[in-house]
Amino acid sequence: MAAEDAVSLKNKGNDAFKAHDWPSAVDYYSKAIEANDQEPSFYTNRAQAYIKQEAYGYAIADASKAIELDQNFVKAYYRRAMANTAVLRHADAIHDWKIVVRKNPADKTAKMQYEACQKMVKRDAFLKAIEVADAPSAAEGLDLENMVVESSYDGVPLKEEMTQDFIDDMIERFKTGKLLHKKYVYQIILKVKDIVYNEPTMVETHIQSGKKLTVCGDTHGQYFDLLEIFRLNGYPSATHGYLFNGDFVDRGSWSSEIALLLYAYKWMYPSSFFLNRGNHETDDMNRMYGFEGECKHKYNERVFKIFSESFSALPLATLIGDKYLTLHGGLFSDDKITLDDIRKLNRHNQRQPGQSGLMMEMLWTDPQPQPGRGPSKRGVGLQFGPDVTKRFCEANNLKAIIRSHEVRMDGYEVEHNGHCITVFSAPRYCDSTENKGAYINFDNSYEPEYHQFDAVPHPDIKPMAYANNGMMGM
């Protein structure tokens, strides 16, 4: 009877998977495994659902278990290769892609992924070899003053200051697939790079009476959904501030439009419009998940490089009213870390977050329901439990931490007894997850007010359209 039960549970998991309800799919596959833990396909099915949730570490573990049960199970090598590729472990992925291609030579997709992965390994080695500690800025030699905007350009001009007219025109241009003139792109990025470079690693802000602050999570290149937030909730203004909590770019195919619009608002309202860095405002993620390719396609490589410099300058956290620490990922491997440690962190010494340390943890970690700390389901960083969050909030006199970094089916989730709030603002994420988006409004009472919203239609350009050789576009 247990075997029949297990198959029935797996089928329910398949139905949930088809409905793009990844958490329910994982739940059913887990129950199937409880009923029969010797069937490798249950593990590969769950691995695929984990991949959809970006829980790549769990996917690698499941695929490895399936291989342990059946060394000739090609699908398990395929899943493990996909998950390792996703977390940029190209050398590990190559090993599995090679096995898949050998066992299944007719699989054209696997062959393409194998070749793309080989290119990635070579490119990673090349970039490491030419890395210079104090490389000159990509803006060096740019003569913006004498850069001509052709008379054929049909947009509002940008002078010395950002204007509402320019922003309004930019919003409409981007809706219709038009680009900004490169001169204006350079101007915007370089201006905002200077503004954010001079902000502290943890920005501290208070909400004055009569004003409002909206906190948004990942927007991931979903430009039309970003405009929906503004339509529903109001555009940024002198009395209505916004905080975007990282991952503006990658995956969605309007990442440059989002980054430029957010940067234009940052220039317009430098003291009430805030941007935290996310794990996707980093070079290796941008190379894999589309932003580099998009910048090259729409503008040029120099635009990407200057964006990269500006991402490195972004603050890593924002403290709202001394009550809410807002950062992209989450908490730390060490209970002794305090707000003062974040204040003291010199982010300018380290442009990319690396594989360990405070910056990496701020950008990559996730909450877990169990107490203590655990290995990351992503395969990068770690997970922290409710007791860790409670101790951190008590030690730093905080009500809660606000973080993003993970899809939530309702757009947001309050967990860890109210001390940990996740907000995610990319509804129908990647056109394939049936989640809502959300944002949080605060006034000077500092009580969070949650708002959900649905995805809106967008032009027919798929997510990951500019990703490296279509890697991970599956």
Steps between C-alpha positions, in 0.01 A plus 500: 500500500788739581630477142156590359471786749842627397407502129172678577688766699753540219213552252354769725845659504505490119159673490623774737815535289292543182301772682833675581436457872854399589463491883205256478691290246794473741261405779340215300834368372633504858200294615556258211862459613382434857278221364774358276854632535651263243346648183752732325240683288335640814829671585554638148144632491550674832839628377326665204244664730788622719674643191182695424517640856872578460578254781796373302685350798200277577470410131866390490444282809188337348664436163802349679268268697332390175843423349589301812184289442556464123835594350359482145211742563578773244235741627673515840829611342305753295331649806824516697675668208220759475519578872880527506488724193247723675731560797794561262681178588587447137785255563263266691228544239733409211560159651125422497426658160775279356331189641160610365643561150683165507194306614257692281685631192177598321410756770573830323413715803746312722769535232437875481513533880822296512667723241373818669631375834844432349505860371403625848788312665747644247358850541509480882867396484577781253323767710682381812833516317449860384345626824672816622446621857480870413382487143416844352132589474323405178394866489860613450532684171125558465458857376137558594516876453580463132283193436244602240132411526386477139214724388312183402474398870133549593523500880502772767857633548688447828702800619683541831211390722245219485148627419151356528452562127802284422373220729147513353642481148735217601211295644306531171806433282574178686136387472523518121840333471700819438839556662661803661786672323831352620616841623204513740557140609860582593392821675241323713720208606803716579296753699332229709827312549635817666188547713488141632879473541480779755215340696586284802504120469184506713283799414290621795171674432200624700152566366374850571136579578292519181750292303500139388766239419429194282728196520517280188678169453654346187376645170732291276459685172117484508456862391127492436437357847714779649277755326199318647639563852525870421153505342339337803706659774612837362816612324805607703480862613641734761245365753492137384833320528584152375756238599582231242662211682732359231473275194377769263662318208547155338247239391235743374583656162446867595780517756674804350166684492437428869854591604494827305156601629593424863828688453315800351278511810806465726651805328171691530440413870841405646393527865165315481546240224720208607670208326652200679733265316377147430687182411413569134673836503825305455713418196485121503119495532463768229711292263283194555148640539474752220586854610843509335356361176210747514730803545716387208193439283325830578802726559859370519748324727615826655148568630506162676844567651395840636179346638720236667708773667181672620364172643820459702440846646146425623425483874439151642223588747252767607389551860144637511412705808749306718243216490538302176829383352438457127754297303474272199588158641501461874695440819842373590702191590612674822265618777748771599434708184322828580374803311830665585687230310289580193563873549875437516513269197700669225319365195729699267793271584323203345312552176357147472359307798711185465424161657505597868492794738253765613414639156430155355273413795307828472429428133445122502362350825141377556275429799406144601217386731727284721707657780872554457683525170504260208663448162358715222231350281656710222846354535631851586500664844300350788158492664405650836220400736247696710725494808786663302263775378355556848846537656612741228188718532522508881872583501447785250163631630325415172138408434593285201727448206354553152656296222422388145702251291231228485171455320201490732175378346307778676766760416602529864530290814534584868685225687729441799224623734472828315873577509573409136306649208561393140372724219523405130379737228525297177154341453469199270877477537679416174157448339497156661417524873141586590595730787365841590727799548496718813631821650489646852393854591620678812405839644647652816312248719739237354225239479540294181208507257518217245366527146481222243474542124477284190723486195397708199541412132830584333633489142590153375864486606583198714691514828874429461482621138853643529650230723826333410429256217157441644659347813239448769227624268339159531 
